[in-house]
Amino acid sequence: MDKYFVIGHPVKHSLSPEIHKMFAAQFDIEMSYETRDFEPGGFIEGMAVLRREDSPKGANVTHPFKMDAYQYCDEVTPRARKCEAVNTLIFDGNRVLGDTTDGKGFVNDVTQRCGASLTGARVLILGAGGAGRGLAAALQEEGCARIYIANRTPERAHSAGAALGCASGSFVDLISEKFDIIVNATSAAFSGAAPAVPNCVFSECSLAVDLTYAALPTPFMQLAKESGAVRVEDGLGMLVAQAAESFALWTGRMPDTKPVYEKLRAAFDASVAL
Ligand code: ATR
């Protein structure tokens, strides 16, 4: 049976094993998919043990190892090179190929499940870390009218903006800006907060998406709703959609994301109702 893993730290609460098992069931594919927690700074050692003991066919890589995975690969796709991040490993004999499916997952979720159009849209990305830069790179293929990267530390926004050819600024600079789609790619939620952006930035926003997900609306989702965003979403849809892209790279089959998303969403809703 082919073995797959998701590597991260911490990773024990990852939904990826459940998602990939549901995908595999759609095609009657037998595979195992498990979490592997590597010590921070221990990516290379962890990979050596994993490859020696388990001979994986593929792996997903999540926080904080996406950049380590990028450096580890023998070959990466152009989109992974653009973001300098890898979330999908494909083991081909002794060679390791790396790709990133996060951006495509976001685009698919927003356009297909949310029914939003990116063509001609003014898009604001909050956060200039790996997640924000990855999104900006993917959105550049989608015909957006404007892509703006804003960050708490403005220098980081400007260097991401210069590298990717996007507009950039601080949160304060957003006071005179309007956007159709606003995405929170910061890790502010880890401290229980929304990024400190001016409320007026949401006044023409038709869709606000937080890349983090939870059973209850995140602080960013609450801020967006209170400030006038028409629709707010968390990152569960993107999580399922990026997983589908990884699954397709490994197996050549593109799973149906809808029932998987609906099942996970229903489980979240049920956990809140308890
Ligand atoms: P990732 O690879 O997941 O994007 P990262 O590279 O550590 O992670 O980046 C985290 C992002 O969240 C950064 O944009 C960070 O802003 P700074 O560059 O100013 O540090 C942002 N971030 C983290 N906590 C935040 C907070 N409380 N408010 C706003 N932005 C925050």
XYZ file of C-alpha atoms in Angstrom, residues 19-20 22-27 29 79 99 101 104-105 108-109 112 240-260:
38
model
C -9.383 14.647 3.824
C -7.064 12.332 1.872
C -12.126 10.622 1.869
C -10.498 11.409 -1.503
C -9.022 7.895 -1.737
C -12.439 6.379 -0.976
C -13.907 8.222 -3.993
C -11.680 6.112 -6.280
C -7.636 3.677 -3.898
C 5.213 28.121 -9.161
C 5.336 21.726 -5.833
C -0.736 23.719 -4.416
C -4.215 26.993 -6.892
C -6.323 25.676 -3.998
C -10.228 27.090 -7.096
C -12.089 27.536 -3.820
C -15.691 27.445 -7.793
C -9.691 20.907 0.948
C -8.965 22.405 -2.488
C -5.168 22.452 -2.039
C -5.336 18.872 -0.757
C -7.236 17.882 -3.916
C -4.466 19.359 -6.080
C -1.827 17.385 -4.132
C -3.899 14.199 -4.405
C -4.152 14.690 -8.176
C -0.380 15.156 -8.470
C 0.195 11.864 -6.660
C -2.536 9.703 -8.171
C -3.520 11.364 -11.454
C -7.140 11.557 -10.179
C -8.895 14.827 -9.302
C -11.276 14.225 -6.386
C -14.629 15.910 -5.851
C -14.012 18.476 -3.089
C -17.678 19.335 -2.429
C -18.745 16.335 -0.300
C -15.469 16.455 1.621
